[in-house]
Coordinates of C-alpha atoms in Angstrom, one line a residue:
Chain A
M11 CA -44.8 63.2 -55.4
F12 CA -45.3 60.5 -52.8
E13 CA -48.6 61.6 -51.4
T14 CA -50.2 58.9 -49.5
V15 CA -53.0 58.5 -46.9
I16 CA -51.4 55.4 -45.3
T17 CA -49.7 55.9 -42.0
L18 CA -46.6 54.1 -40.8
E19 CA -48.7 52.3 -38.2
Q20 CA -50.8 50.9 -41.0
F21 CA -47.8 49.5 -42.8
L22 CA -46.5 48.0 -39.5
Q23 CA -49.9 46.5 -38.7
A24 CA -50.2 45.1 -42.2
S25 CA -46.8 43.6 -42.0
I26 CA -47.6 42.0 -38.7
D27 CA -50.9 40.7 -40.1
T28 CA -49.2 39.1 -43.1
L29 CA -46.6 37.5 -40.8
Y30 CA -49.3 36.3 -38.5
M31 CA -51.4 34.7 -41.4
V32 CA -48.3 33.2 -43.0
G33 CA -47.0 31.9 -39.6
M34 CA -50.3 30.4 -38.4
S35 CA -51.2 28.8 -41.7
L36 CA -47.7 27.5 -42.2
L37 CA -47.7 26.0 -38.7
I38 CA -51.0 24.3 -39.0
G39 CA -50.5 23.5 -42.7
S40 CA -47.2 21.7 -41.8
L41 CA -48.8 19.8 -39.0
V42 CA -51.4 18.5 -41.6
G43 CA -49.2 18.5 -44.7
I44 CA -46.1 16.8 -43.5
P45 CA -47.9 13.7 -42.2
L46 CA -49.9 13.6 -45.4
G47 CA -46.7 13.8 -47.4
I48 CA -45.2 10.9 -45.4
A49 CA -48.5 9.0 -45.8
L50 CA -48.3 9.4 -49.6
V51 CA -44.7 8.1 -49.7
V52 CA -45.2 5.1 -47.4
T53 CA -48.6 3.9 -48.8
R54 CA -47.7 4.3 -52.5
P55 CA -47.2 1.1 -54.5
G56 CA -43.8 -0.4 -53.4
G57 CA -43.8 1.8 -50.3
I58 CA -43.0 0.4 -46.8
L59 CA -46.6 0.4 -45.8
E60 CA -48.2 -0.1 -49.2
N61 CA -51.9 0.5 -49.1
K62 CA -53.7 0.7 -52.4
I63 CA -57.1 1.9 -51.0
F64 CA -55.7 4.6 -48.8
Y65 CA -53.3 5.8 -51.5
S66 CA -55.9 5.8 -54.2
I67 CA -58.2 8.0 -52.1
L68 CA -55.6 10.4 -50.7
N69 CA -53.7 11.0 -54.0
P70 CA -56.6 12.3 -56.1
L71 CA -58.0 14.2 -53.1
I72 CA -54.8 16.2 -52.8
N73 CA -54.9 16.8 -56.6
I74 CA -58.5 18.1 -56.4
V75 CA -57.7 20.7 -53.7
R76 CA -54.4 21.6 -55.5
S77 CA -56.2 22.2 -58.7
L78 CA -58.2 25.1 -57.2
P79 CA -56.6 28.5 -57.5
F80 CA -56.5 30.1 -54.1
I81 CA -58.8 32.9 -54.9
I82 CA -61.6 30.5 -55.9
L83 CA -60.9 28.1 -53.0
M84 CA -61.2 31.1 -50.6
V85 CA -64.6 32.2 -51.9
A86 CA -65.9 28.6 -52.3
I87 CA -65.4 27.6 -48.7
I88 CA -66.8 30.8 -47.2
P89 CA -69.6 28.9 -45.5
F90 CA -67.1 26.5 -43.9
T91 CA -64.9 29.4 -42.8
R92 CA -67.9 31.1 -41.2
M93 CA -68.7 27.8 -39.4
I94 CA -65.2 27.6 -38.0
V95 CA -64.3 31.2 -37.0
G96 CA -67.8 32.8 -37.0
T97 CA -67.0 35.3 -39.8
S98 CA -65.6 35.3 -43.3
I99 CA -63.8 38.7 -43.0
G100 CA -60.5 39.4 -41.3
T101 CA -57.2 37.9 -40.6
N102 CA -58.5 34.8 -38.7
A103 CA -61.0 34.1 -41.4
A104 CA -58.3 34.2 -44.0
I105 CA -56.3 31.6 -42.1
V106 CA -58.9 28.8 -42.7
P107 CA -58.7 28.8 -46.6
L108 CA -54.9 29.4 -46.3
I109 CA -54.5 26.2 -44.3
I110 CA -56.7 24.2 -46.7
F111 CA -54.7 25.7 -49.6
I112 CA -51.2 25.1 -48.2
S113 CA -51.7 21.6 -46.6
P114 CA -51.9 19.6 -49.8
F115 CA -49.2 21.8 -51.3
I116 CA -46.9 20.9 -48.4
A117 CA -47.9 17.3 -48.7
R118 CA -46.8 17.2 -52.4
L119 CA -43.5 19.0 -51.6
V120 CA -42.8 16.6 -48.7
E121 CA -43.6 13.7 -50.9
N122 CA -41.1 14.9 -53.5
S123 CA -38.4 15.4 -50.8
L124 CA -38.9 12.0 -49.4
L125 CA -38.9 10.3 -52.8
E126 CA -35.4 11.8 -53.4
V127 CA -34.0 9.6 -50.6
N128 CA -31.8 6.9 -51.9
P129 CA -33.9 3.6 -51.9
G130 CA -30.8 1.8 -50.8
I131 CA -31.1 3.6 -47.5
I132 CA -34.6 2.1 -47.0
E133 CA -33.3 -1.3 -48.0
A134 CA -30.5 -1.0 -45.4
A135 CA -33.0 0.0 -42.8
E136 CA -35.2 -2.9 -43.6
S137 CA -32.2 -5.3 -43.5
M138 CA -31.6 -4.1 -39.9
G139 CA -35.1 -5.1 -38.9
A140 CA -36.3 -1.5 -38.4
T141 CA -40.1 -0.9 -37.9
P142 CA -41.9 1.3 -40.4
F143 CA -42.0 4.1 -37.8
Q144 CA -38.3 3.7 -37.2
I145 CA -37.6 3.8 -41.0
I146 CA -39.5 7.1 -41.2
W147 CA -38.0 8.6 -38.1
H148 CA -34.4 7.4 -38.2
F149 CA -33.8 7.1 -42.0
L150 CA -36.3 8.9 -44.2
L151 CA -36.7 12.2 -42.4
P152 CA -33.0 12.8 -41.4
E153 CA -31.9 12.0 -45.0
A154 CA -34.5 14.3 -46.5
F155 CA -34.1 17.0 -43.9
G156 CA -32.2 19.5 -46.1
S157 CA -34.7 19.0 -48.9
L158 CA -37.6 19.3 -46.5
I159 CA -36.4 22.7 -45.3
L160 CA -36.3 23.9 -48.9
S161 CA -39.8 22.5 -49.5
I162 CA -41.1 24.4 -46.4
T163 CA -39.4 27.5 -47.8
T164 CA -41.2 27.2 -51.1
A165 CA -44.5 26.7 -49.2
T166 CA -43.9 29.8 -47.1
I167 CA -43.3 31.9 -50.2
G168 CA -46.4 30.4 -51.8
L169 CA -48.3 31.5 -48.7
I170 CA -47.2 35.1 -48.9
G171 CA -48.6 35.2 -52.4
A172 CA -51.9 33.7 -51.1
T173 CA -52.2 36.1 -48.2
A174 CA -52.0 39.0 -50.6
M175 CA -55.0 37.5 -52.4
A176 CA -56.7 37.1 -49.0
G177 CA -56.6 40.9 -49.0
T178 CA -59.5 41.0 -51.6
V179 CA -61.9 39.7 -49.0
G180 CA -60.6 42.0 -46.3
G181 CA -58.1 39.5 -44.9
G182 CA -55.8 42.2 -43.9
G183 CA -52.0 42.3 -44.3
V184 CA -49.8 43.8 -46.9
G185 CA -51.8 42.5 -49.8
D186 CA -54.9 44.2 -48.4
L187 CA -53.1 47.6 -48.4
A188 CA -51.9 47.1 -51.9
I189 CA -55.4 46.4 -53.2
V190 CA -57.4 48.8 -51.1
Y191 CA -55.0 51.8 -51.4
G192 CA -52.6 51.0 -54.2
Y193 CA -55.1 49.6 -56.7
Q194 CA -58.5 51.0 -55.8
R195 CA -57.3 54.5 -54.8
F196 CA -54.4 54.8 -57.3
D197 CA -52.0 55.3 -54.4
T198 CA -48.7 54.6 -56.2
F199 CA -46.7 55.0 -53.0
A200 CA -48.7 52.4 -51.2
M201 CA -48.3 50.1 -54.2
V202 CA -44.5 50.5 -54.5
T203 CA -44.1 50.2 -50.7
T204 CA -46.1 47.0 -50.5
V205 CA -44.2 45.5 -53.4
I206 CA -40.9 46.3 -51.7
I207 CA -42.1 44.8 -48.4
L208 CA -43.2 41.6 -50.1
V209 CA -39.9 41.4 -52.0
I210 CA -38.0 41.8 -48.7
F211 CA -40.1 39.1 -47.0
V212 CA -39.5 36.7 -49.8
Q213 CA -35.7 37.4 -50.0
I214 CA -35.3 36.9 -46.2
I215 CA -37.3 33.7 -46.2
Q216 CA -35.5 32.2 -49.2
S217 CA -32.0 33.0 -48.0
T218 CA -32.8 31.7 -44.5
G219 CA -34.2 28.5 -46.0
N220 CA -31.2 28.1 -48.2
A221 CA -28.8 28.6 -45.3
L222 CA -30.6 26.2 -43.1
A223 CA -30.8 23.6 -45.8
R224 CA -27.1 23.9 -46.5
K225 CA -26.4 23.4 -42.8
A226 CA -28.7 20.4 -42.7
R227 CA -26.9 18.8 -45.6
K228 CA -23.5 19.3 -43.9
E229 CA -22.1 21.2 -46.8
Chain B
M27 CA -27.0 -22.0 -41.0
I28 CA -28.8 -21.1 -44.2
E29 CA -30.9 -23.5 -46.1
M30 CA -33.2 -23.1 -49.1
K31 CA -35.5 -25.9 -50.3
S32 CA -36.8 -25.7 -53.9
V33 CA -37.2 -21.9 -53.7
Y34 CA -39.0 -20.1 -56.6
K35 CA -39.3 -16.4 -57.0
T36 CA -41.6 -15.0 -59.7
Y37 CA -42.2 -11.3 -60.4
K38 CA -45.5 -10.4 -62.0
R39 CA -45.9 -7.0 -63.5
K40 CA -49.1 -6.6 -65.5
D41 CA -49.0 -9.4 -68.0
V42 CA -45.3 -10.0 -67.8
T43 CA -44.0 -12.7 -65.5
T44 CA -40.3 -12.9 -64.8
E45 CA -39.0 -16.1 -63.1
A46 CA -36.0 -14.8 -61.1
L47 CA -35.4 -18.0 -59.3
K48 CA -36.3 -21.5 -60.5
G49 CA -36.0 -24.1 -57.8
I50 CA -33.0 -23.2 -55.7
D51 CA -31.6 -25.8 -53.3
L52 CA -28.8 -24.5 -51.2
K53 CA -27.1 -25.2 -47.9
V54 CA -24.6 -22.9 -46.2
E55 CA -22.9 -24.4 -43.1
E56 CA -22.0 -22.4 -40.0
G57 CA -18.6 -20.8 -40.4
D58 CA -18.7 -20.9 -44.2
I59 CA -17.7 -18.1 -46.5
F60 CA -20.1 -19.0 -49.2
G61 CA -19.8 -17.3 -52.6
V62 CA -22.5 -17.0 -55.2
I63 CA -21.2 -16.0 -58.6
G64 CA -23.1 -15.3 -61.8
Y65 CA -23.5 -12.7 -64.6
S66 CA -25.9 -9.9 -64.0
G67 CA -29.5 -11.0 -64.2
A68 CA -28.7 -14.5 -63.0
G69 CA -30.8 -14.0 -59.9
K70 CA -28.0 -13.8 -57.3
S71 CA -29.2 -10.5 -55.8
T72 CA -32.7 -11.9 -55.4
L73 CA -31.2 -15.0 -53.8
V74 CA -29.3 -13.1 -51.1
R75 CA -32.3 -11.0 -50.3
L76 CA -34.3 -14.1 -49.5
V77 CA -32.0 -14.9 -46.6
N78 CA -33.0 -11.8 -44.7
Y79 CA -36.5 -11.8 -46.3
L80 CA -36.1 -8.5 -48.1
E81 CA -37.7 -10.6 -50.8
R82 CA -40.3 -13.3 -50.1
P83 CA -40.2 -16.5 -52.0
T84 CA -43.1 -17.3 -54.3
D85 CA -42.7 -21.0 -53.4
G86 CA -40.3 -23.1 -51.3
E87 CA -38.7 -22.7 -47.8
V88 CA -36.0 -20.5 -46.5
I89 CA -34.5 -21.7 -43.2
V90 CA -32.1 -19.5 -41.3
D91 CA -30.5 -20.7 -38.0
G92 CA -33.1 -23.5 -37.7
Q93 CA -36.1 -21.2 -38.2
V94 CA -38.4 -21.4 -41.2
L95 CA -38.8 -17.8 -42.3
N96 CA -42.0 -18.5 -44.1
H97 CA -43.7 -19.2 -40.7
L98 CA -42.5 -16.1 -38.9
S99 CA -44.7 -13.0 -38.1
D100 CA -43.5 -9.6 -39.1
S101 CA -42.1 -8.8 -35.6
Q102 CA -40.4 -12.2 -35.4
L103 CA -38.9 -11.5 -38.9
R104 CA -37.6 -8.1 -37.6
A105 CA -35.9 -9.9 -34.7
M106 CA -34.4 -12.4 -37.1
K107 CA -33.1 -9.6 -39.3
K108 CA -31.1 -8.3 -36.3
Q109 CA -29.2 -11.7 -36.5
I110 CA -28.2 -11.0 -40.1
G111 CA -26.0 -8.1 -41.1
M112 CA -25.9 -6.9 -44.7
I113 CA -23.5 -4.7 -46.7
F114 CA -24.1 -3.3 -50.1
Q115 CA -22.4 -2.3 -53.4
H116 CA -23.1 1.4 -52.8
F117 CA -22.7 1.2 -49.1
N118 CA -26.1 2.8 -48.3
L119 CA -24.8 5.0 -45.4
L120 CA -26.8 7.9 -44.1
E121 CA -25.3 11.0 -45.6
S122 CA -26.9 13.1 -42.9
K123 CA -25.2 11.3 -40.0
T124 CA -21.7 11.0 -38.7
I125 CA -19.7 7.8 -39.0
F126 CA -20.3 7.2 -35.3
D127 CA -24.1 7.6 -35.7
N128 CA -24.2 5.4 -38.8
V129 CA -22.5 2.5 -37.0
A130 CA -24.7 3.2 -33.9
I131 CA -28.0 3.0 -35.8
P132 CA -28.8 -0.7 -35.3
L133 CA -28.1 -0.2 -31.6
V134 CA -30.3 2.9 -31.4
L135 CA -33.1 0.9 -33.1
A136 CA -32.6 -1.8 -30.5
K137 CA -32.9 0.9 -27.8
K138 CA -29.6 0.1 -26.1
P139 CA -28.3 2.4 -23.4
K140 CA -26.1 5.3 -24.6
E141 CA -23.0 4.2 -22.7
E142 CA -23.2 0.7 -24.2
I143 CA -23.7 2.1 -27.7
K144 CA -20.6 4.4 -27.4
Q145 CA -18.4 1.5 -26.2
R146 CA -19.6 -0.9 -28.9
V147 CA -19.3 1.6 -31.7
M148 CA -15.8 2.6 -30.8
E149 CA -14.9 -1.0 -30.5
L150 CA -16.2 -1.7 -34.0
L151 CA -14.5 1.4 -35.5
D152 CA -11.3 0.1 -34.0
F153 CA -11.9 -3.2 -35.6
V154 CA -12.3 -1.7 -39.1
G155 CA -9.5 0.8 -38.4
L156 CA -11.6 4.0 -38.6
R157 CA -11.6 5.2 -35.0
E158 CA -10.3 8.7 -35.9
K159 CA -13.2 9.1 -38.5
A160 CA -15.9 8.8 -35.9
K161 CA -17.0 12.5 -36.3
S162 CA -16.6 12.6 -40.1
Y163 CA -19.5 12.4 -42.5
P164 CA -19.7 9.7 -45.2
R165 CA -19.1 12.2 -48.0
E166 CA -15.6 12.8 -46.6
L167 CA -14.6 9.1 -46.9
S168 CA -13.2 7.1 -49.8
G169 CA -15.2 4.1 -51.2
G170 CA -13.1 1.6 -49.2
Q171 CA -13.6 3.5 -46.0
K172 CA -17.3 3.7 -46.6
Q173 CA -17.5 -0.1 -47.0
R174 CA -15.6 -0.5 -43.7
V175 CA -18.2 1.7 -42.1
G176 CA -20.8 -0.5 -43.7
I177 CA -19.2 -3.6 -42.2
A178 CA -18.9 -2.0 -38.8
R179 CA -22.6 -1.1 -39.0
A180 CA -23.6 -4.6 -40.1
L181 CA -21.7 -6.1 -37.1
A182 CA -23.1 -3.7 -34.5
S183 CA -26.0 -6.0 -33.6
N184 CA -23.7 -9.0 -33.2
P185 CA -25.1 -11.0 -36.1
K186 CA -24.5 -14.6 -36.9
I187 CA -24.6 -14.1 -40.6
L188 CA -23.2 -11.4 -42.8
L189 CA -24.6 -10.9 -46.3
C190 CA -22.4 -9.1 -48.9
D191 CA -24.2 -7.9 -52.0
E192 CA -21.6 -7.0 -54.6
A193 CA -19.7 -5.4 -51.7
T194 CA -16.5 -4.9 -53.6
S195 CA -17.8 -4.3 -57.1
A196 CA -17.6 -0.5 -56.8
L197 CA -14.0 -0.6 -55.4
D198 CA -10.6 -0.7 -57.1
P199 CA -8.6 -4.0 -57.0
Q200 CA -6.4 -2.9 -54.1
T201 CA -9.2 -1.7 -51.9
T202 CA -11.1 -4.9 -52.8
Q203 CA -8.2 -6.8 -51.4
S204 CA -8.3 -5.0 -48.1
I205 CA -12.0 -5.3 -47.8
L206 CA -11.8 -9.1 -48.5
Q207 CA -9.1 -9.4 -45.8
L208 CA -11.4 -7.6 -43.4
L209 CA -14.2 -10.0 -44.3
K210 CA -11.9 -12.9 -43.6
R211 CA -11.2 -11.5 -40.1
V212 CA -14.9 -11.0 -39.5
N213 CA -15.4 -14.7 -40.3
Q214 CA -12.5 -15.9 -38.1
E215 CA -12.6 -13.5 -35.2
Y216 CA -16.3 -13.2 -34.7
N217 CA -17.2 -16.6 -36.2
I218 CA -19.7 -15.1 -38.5
T219 CA -21.0 -17.1 -41.5
I220 CA -20.7 -15.0 -44.6
M221 CA -22.5 -15.1 -47.9
I222 CA -20.9 -13.2 -50.7
I223 CA -22.6 -12.3 -54.0
T224 CA -20.2 -11.3 -56.8
H225 CA -19.5 -11.4 -60.5
E226 CA -15.8 -11.5 -59.9
M227 CA -14.1 -14.9 -59.6
S228 CA -11.1 -13.4 -57.9
V229 CA -13.3 -12.5 -54.9
I230 CA -14.4 -16.1 -54.6
Q231 CA -10.8 -17.3 -55.0
E232 CA -9.6 -14.9 -52.4
V233 CA -12.0 -15.6 -49.5
C234 CA -14.6 -18.3 -50.1
N235 CA -14.5 -21.9 -49.1
R236 CA -17.6 -22.9 -51.0
V237 CA -19.1 -21.5 -54.2
A238 CA -22.4 -21.7 -56.1
V239 CA -22.5 -20.7 -59.8
M240 CA -25.8 -19.2 -60.9
E241 CA -27.3 -18.8 -64.4
A242 CA -30.8 -17.8 -65.4
G243 CA -32.3 -18.3 -61.9
E244 CA -30.7 -21.7 -61.3
I245 CA -27.6 -23.0 -59.5
I246 CA -25.7 -24.8 -62.2
E247 CA -22.8 -25.9 -60.2
E248 CA -21.9 -25.9 -56.5
G249 CA -19.1 -27.3 -54.4
S250 CA -15.9 -26.5 -52.5
V251 CA -13.9 -23.7 -54.2
L252 CA -11.0 -26.0 -54.7
D253 CA -13.1 -28.6 -56.5
V254 CA -14.9 -26.1 -58.7
F255 CA -11.7 -24.3 -59.6
G256 CA -9.9 -27.5 -60.3
H257 CA -12.8 -29.2 -62.2
P258 CA -15.3 -26.7 -63.6
K259 CA -18.0 -28.7 -65.4
H260 CA -20.5 -26.2 -66.8
P261 CA -19.3 -24.0 -69.6
T262 CA -20.3 -20.8 -67.6
T263 CA -18.3 -22.0 -64.7
K264 CA -15.4 -22.7 -67.0
N265 CA -15.6 -19.2 -68.3
F266 CA -15.5 -17.8 -64.7
V267 CA -12.6 -20.0 -63.7
K268 CA -10.7 -18.9 -66.9
T269 CA -10.8 -15.3 -65.6
V270 CA -8.5 -16.2 -62.7
I271 CA -6.7 -19.4 -63.7
H272 CA -5.3 -20.2 -67.1
N273 CA -6.0 -23.9 -67.4
S274 CA -5.8 -24.6 -71.1
I275 CA -2.9 -25.1 -73.5
P276 CA -2.0 -21.9 -75.2
E277 CA -2.8 -21.8 -78.9
S278 CA 0.8 -21.4 -79.9
V279 CA 1.9 -24.4 -78.0
K280 CA -1.0 -26.4 -79.5
R281 CA 0.1 -25.5 -83.0
S282 CA 3.7 -26.4 -82.5
L283 CA 2.8 -29.7 -80.8
K284 CA 4.3 -32.5 -82.8
K285 CA 1.8 -35.3 -83.0
T286 CA 3.8 -38.5 -82.9
G287 CA 2.3 -41.9 -82.7
D288 CA 3.8 -42.9 -79.4
S289 CA 2.9 -39.8 -77.3
K290 CA -0.2 -38.7 -75.5
V291 CA -1.2 -35.5 -73.8
F292 CA -2.6 -35.5 -70.3
R293 CA -4.2 -32.9 -68.1
V294 CA -2.7 -33.4 -64.6
E295 CA -4.2 -31.7 -61.6
V296 CA -2.4 -31.7 -58.2
K297 CA -3.7 -30.3 -55.0
G298 CA -2.3 -29.6 -51.5
E299 CA 0.7 -31.4 -50.1
V300 CA 1.3 -33.4 -53.3
A301 CA 1.9 -30.2 -55.2
S302 CA 5.1 -29.6 -53.3
E303 CA 6.5 -33.1 -54.3
P304 CA 8.6 -33.4 -57.4
I305 CA 6.2 -35.8 -59.1
V306 CA 7.2 -35.0 -62.6
H307 CA 10.8 -36.0 -61.8
Q308 CA 9.6 -39.1 -59.9
V309 CA 7.4 -40.3 -62.8
M310 CA 10.2 -39.9 -65.3
K311 CA 12.7 -41.6 -63.1
A312 CA 10.5 -44.6 -62.4
H313 CA 9.3 -45.2 -65.9
D314 CA 10.8 -45.4 -69.3
I315 CA 9.1 -42.3 -70.7
E316 CA 9.8 -38.8 -71.8
V317 CA 7.8 -35.9 -70.4
N318 CA 7.3 -32.6 -72.0
I319 CA 5.6 -29.9 -69.9
L320 CA 3.3 -28.1 -72.4
F321 CA 1.7 -25.8 -69.8
A322 CA 1.7 -25.4 -66.1
N323 CA -0.1 -23.1 -63.7
M324 CA -0.1 -22.8 -59.9
T325 CA -2.8 -21.1 -58.0
E326 CA -3.4 -20.6 -54.3
I327 CA -6.9 -21.1 -53.2
Q328 CA -7.9 -21.3 -49.5
E329 CA -4.3 -21.5 -48.6
T330 CA -4.0 -24.7 -50.7
T331 CA -2.0 -25.0 -53.8
L332 CA -3.7 -26.1 -57.0
V333 CA -1.4 -27.1 -59.8
I334 CA -2.7 -27.7 -63.3
M335 CA -0.3 -29.1 -65.9
Y336 CA -0.5 -30.3 -69.4
L337 CA 2.0 -33.1 -70.0
Q338 CA 3.0 -34.7 -73.2
I339 CA 4.2 -38.2 -72.4
A340 CA 6.1 -40.2 -74.9
G341 CA 7.1 -43.8 -74.7
E342 CA 5.6 -47.3 -75.2
A343 CA 1.9 -47.6 -74.5
S344 CA 2.4 -49.8 -71.5
A345 CA 5.0 -47.5 -70.0
I346 CA 2.6 -44.5 -70.5
E347 CA -0.2 -46.5 -68.8
K348 CA 2.0 -47.3 -65.8
A349 CA 3.2 -43.7 -65.5
V350 CA -0.4 -42.5 -65.5
Q351 CA -1.2 -45.0 -62.8
F352 CA 1.8 -43.8 -60.8
L353 CA 0.5 -40.2 -61.0
K354 CA -2.9 -41.3 -59.9
D355 CA -1.5 -43.2 -57.0
K356 CA 0.3 -40.1 -55.9
G357 CA -3.1 -38.4 -55.7
A358 CA -3.1 -36.4 -58.9
G359 CA -6.1 -36.1 -61.2
V360 CA -5.1 -37.3 -64.7
E361 CA -7.2 -37.1 -67.8
E362 CA -6.1 -37.7 -71.3
V363 CA -6.7 -34.8 -73.7
V364 CA -8.0 -35.9 -77.0
E365 CA -7.6 -33.2 -79.6

């Protein structure tokens, strides 16, 4: 019943590729997205470093990138990807659009997390004569930490979905297997297995995120 | 210590302009516990935020400890703010940090050495009676305990001024009492000037020595607490005073009051030492009059007794006049009540 041409090695390799793409784009995406999210919060009207010009450029820019579905974004920036990594096929090539996709998403999630922080805390910080950097570092980020972990968790799961789409341009990973074997060759076993692997990934990431967030919130 | 000279604060949002403060003149002396009372929307929260420049005045000068805040740069302002502690109605503690770390924050911001921070924080926690809670988190504390942490945190940087923004409004009466006693100790033991914003007259009565009453962005009455409580002039002030001191003749007494031709009703107010003398007895003994006490109330303000009485005095007009003079000579405030 479960006749398949895929080997165990292929599954392993695909899982590693997926984790690699998710890990790399999450790391670089966070390095870009978290500062952008902070920038959105502090420069917004009424923020601690209010800056109308900066905010009114950054805010719509993030919306523009966010409004592109990943599959379109990926194809649209192929020339750019080629310029950066020299090719538009493969795992490394997939990471470029993944970063561009996830950074603004992380920025929005971080923005939401930071906006949840009680404004009274910021007022207390200002009354102590804290500098804007100190307010961010000693007040905003620690108070939002639990919520930030959940935001990154959501971003990670979003990335797993996106890496599966990267499979359509030969990005590799579990999604690639599902499309090349499961969909194009009617290999039910490959399809079911990839679905199970993806479900397991998501479950592990979500429960780890929840546990870390609970710990951060001292519950 | 704190001075405001014709301070205006106007908020503009689109086409709507709100005048929060309309020409405030104010002087708080060193060592004062200065109360600002008013109904919500009177502008008192804006007023207190001008002192540490969380709000900037639209016009006018704010002078703190000899420095005109309007002239200071951002970094000079931050240095100034370290001289001014502030506590809040909802405490504003960091939920993610322990009590120790919350109190330590101003010292961490000032980049003090670890050993010094530890010593100072434990000293402050001792002062507010929460040493054993150092490792707890704010969520594990009661409202009163949280405010104690707030006070410890505000004192960490050795400020000269402590601002209290409705600091007891979220607390029950008993906890309010203990927080007010703590504020008194802060004032006496650390010689810190305190400015208290509240809508509760009992808070003013309990700890303040001076009070300003605010309404619609203006100070409508200001003076020593004893004077304002004894002689409120503005109707709003009278309403506030009424919440803690009964100073009018009860309706039932008024109705049963027999109006006779040879009697007059006087409001007699006695303060301090005189209040412990038997003046009613003395005035009756020295003059040919009859005295009927319609109403009497004794209140303690600032460890001084304030007595307000309504006396119906009967007798010949000249005798009544002499009796009134006798009371005035004793230091009582006497006013005839004309119904």
